[in-house]
Amino acid sequence: MLNEKQRQVVYEMSGNTIVSASPGSGKTKTLVARAQHRLEKIPSHKSLALITYTNAGADEISYRLTDQDNKVFIGTIHRFCLEFILRPFGWIYDWYKPRVITYDELNEFIEKKKPEFDLGIYALDDLNKIKINLDGKLDTTVQWNNSVDLETVANAFYEFLEDKKAIDFNGILYRSYKIIAENDFVVTSLANKFYEISIDEFQDTNIYQYEILKAIQQKKTCTFFMVGDEKQRIYRFAGAIDNVFEKASSDFEASIAILEVTYRSTTNIINTYSSLFDNHPELTNKSKYKDKDYKVIFKQTTKNDHNTTLEGLVDQFVNKLKVEPSKIAILSTQWRDALGVSKILRSKFRVVGLGALPHKSLNNSTFNLFRCLSRFSYSSTVRSLRVIRRAIELHVLENNFIISETEFNFITNSLISKFIQVDNSLSLTDGITEIQKVFDTTFKVTHSAFSELLSLIDEEEAPQWTFEKYIETLSGVAGITVNTIHQAKGLEYDVVILNQINENKIPYQMYLGQQGTDYIYADLTEESIEDGRTLLYVGVSRAKAVLIVLHNWKPSMFIDILKAANN
């Protein structure tokens, strides 16, 4: 059932619409209902597009939306650009069919260039910072801490990409924008193809995505439905632009609707996250927890007792209060802190999620498909199968494979059957090696992403893992979620423990070195403070019933604000 405001947004606001949705106000529910309604009226020659920020977001919407047939595109902006702009129109500039550069190729570049310049241990992170502005010039505003000149590295990297006939994710967006900006007939083609384009997590839209969508909107032949919450803009570092709702309201001539009824949290939790913003809208609480007077708990820990405190809290909820592990999340600001939590808990409790793995998160179609297969092996549902098929579609698209529908079905069946047959008792490294063989033989191409995965596994951690334990954890099924706040965005849990909400961590301050016994950090800026505020807002608002905030003797600057809201 939709509430009055949601019904208005879905059924009455037929033109371009921006929906500002606070935590727990039914953002995804409204987005799906709008799409379902548009499908009932869509002309036979038109399609819908639902653009999400992550593949997980696309999977969730795909699961909820019925009667999709071939009239709905659901995926990230990169996938949208590959499928509808780069592949069909790259010929205009004699661009080769787009293929995303592999991990092995990136390492080849790093090794090849060592005699000229050594990028150091963060080489891959630095390469990801290389991108082009809308005007075609190198973006020199990025935080570049390498001793090697940015322009020198960028020129060499772009030459290497050209030689390999490959592109990176930044290149997908720039080339798509260039095609759109310089070829009006492409814009007309896209505008005529789509009946409506919806964008989830609109607050994290970057300038390329914005300009591509704005160009399509100027044709006035399809509508736009933009959903998000500017208070949850946590991807500034990835290019999320400022004041995007206000900007889009003007550029897209869009009405703004505000969802002010929330269905997630206790009143105490709502008051806590609302206190982070002076102009926070007043929310109407219709959660089943609204009358529960559970106090938000703040605990100061020391280096000596932090681990035992955390373990004791989890024991209290799981063994004494009998809370289902899947309803508990422990969220940190950084992956390494999440890994530390996992190490503490995994000997006594089942922990799941990317933060529980012995390596940092990977963002490629190979690892995404690996994760989907792991989930299916523990939860063989129609939903899980649908997610696998979507992951295969993305993998095929990113790698520029050309396959028929018959081949696609064969690959799906083959991957699932071979994955299940891998011996779970193998060691972690042997198990992952076997999975690489499954991928390589099924797709008939080498998957270097597994080499990247193996290289990232903590050497001290590896002996403690079997392959069975790894895929069980990777599946994310029926365990305590250990993750970063960024990765938990869009999710909710009965019990949330925010870990190490300390000075220097939130807002984040880069460590610069040590002077005597003092640790030196970069100065805070208005942007870093705002980024810390929005990240903490997301973390607090994941909680439905119980929220516990752990900090040390130097708490985050926001702790006093949160405490004041609970007095």
Short mmCIF file of N, CA and C in Angstrom, two decimals, residues 26 34 45 65 70 107 111 207 231 298 303 357 427 450 473 480 529 532:
data_model
loop_
_atom_site.label_atom_id
_atom_site.label_comp_id
_atom_site.label_asym_id
_atom_site.label_seq_id
_atom_site.Cartn_x
_atom_site.Cartn_y
_atom_site.Cartn_z
N GLY A 26 10.32 4.83 2.02
CA GLY A 26 9.78 4.04 0.92
C GLY A 26 10.25 4.49 -0.45
N ARG A 34 6.12 3.48 -9.43
CA ARG A 34 6.08 4.41 -10.56
C ARG A 34 6.38 3.67 -11.87
N HIS A 45 6.38 0.82 -28.82
CA HIS A 45 7.72 1.04 -29.36
C HIS A 45 8.67 1.69 -28.35
N LEU A 65 10.17 -5.63 -9.45
CA LEU A 65 9.38 -5.20 -10.61
C LEU A 65 8.88 -6.43 -11.38
N ASN A 70 10.87 -7.22 -22.28
CA ASN A 70 12.05 -6.55 -22.83
C ASN A 70 11.90 -5.03 -22.84
N ASN A 107 48.29 -4.19 -14.25
CA ASN A 107 49.58 -4.55 -13.67
C ASN A 107 50.69 -4.56 -14.71
N GLU A 111 54.15 -2.43 -14.29
CA GLU A 111 55.47 -3.05 -14.38
C GLU A 111 56.27 -2.49 -15.56
N ILE A 207 28.92 14.51 -12.90
CA ILE A 207 28.69 15.50 -13.95
C ILE A 207 28.46 14.85 -15.32
N LYS A 231 20.83 14.47 1.82
CA LYS A 231 21.48 14.29 3.12
C LYS A 231 22.28 12.99 3.17
N PHE A 298 25.69 5.09 23.82
CA PHE A 298 27.03 5.54 23.46
C PHE A 298 28.02 4.89 24.41
N LYS A 303 41.74 0.98 23.78
CA LYS A 303 42.43 0.03 22.91
C LYS A 303 42.42 -1.36 23.53
N LEU A 357 35.20 -10.39 4.72
CA LEU A 357 36.12 -11.14 3.87
C LEU A 357 37.57 -10.77 4.17
N SER A 427 41.38 -25.57 0.23
CA SER A 427 41.86 -24.35 0.87
C SER A 427 41.31 -23.15 0.12
N PHE A 450 40.56 -12.87 -10.97
CA PHE A 450 40.84 -13.81 -9.88
C PHE A 450 42.28 -13.66 -9.39
N THR A 473 30.55 -16.94 3.57
CA THR A 473 30.64 -15.54 3.98
C THR A 473 30.29 -14.61 2.82
N ILE A 480 25.73 -12.31 10.84
CA ILE A 480 25.90 -10.92 11.27
C ILE A 480 26.63 -10.16 10.16
N ILE A 529 34.12 17.96 6.54
CA ILE A 529 33.14 17.96 7.63
C ILE A 529 31.76 17.56 7.11
N GLY A 532 31.70 13.89 6.35
CA GLY A 532 31.59 13.12 7.59
C GLY A 532 30.17 13.13 8.12
#
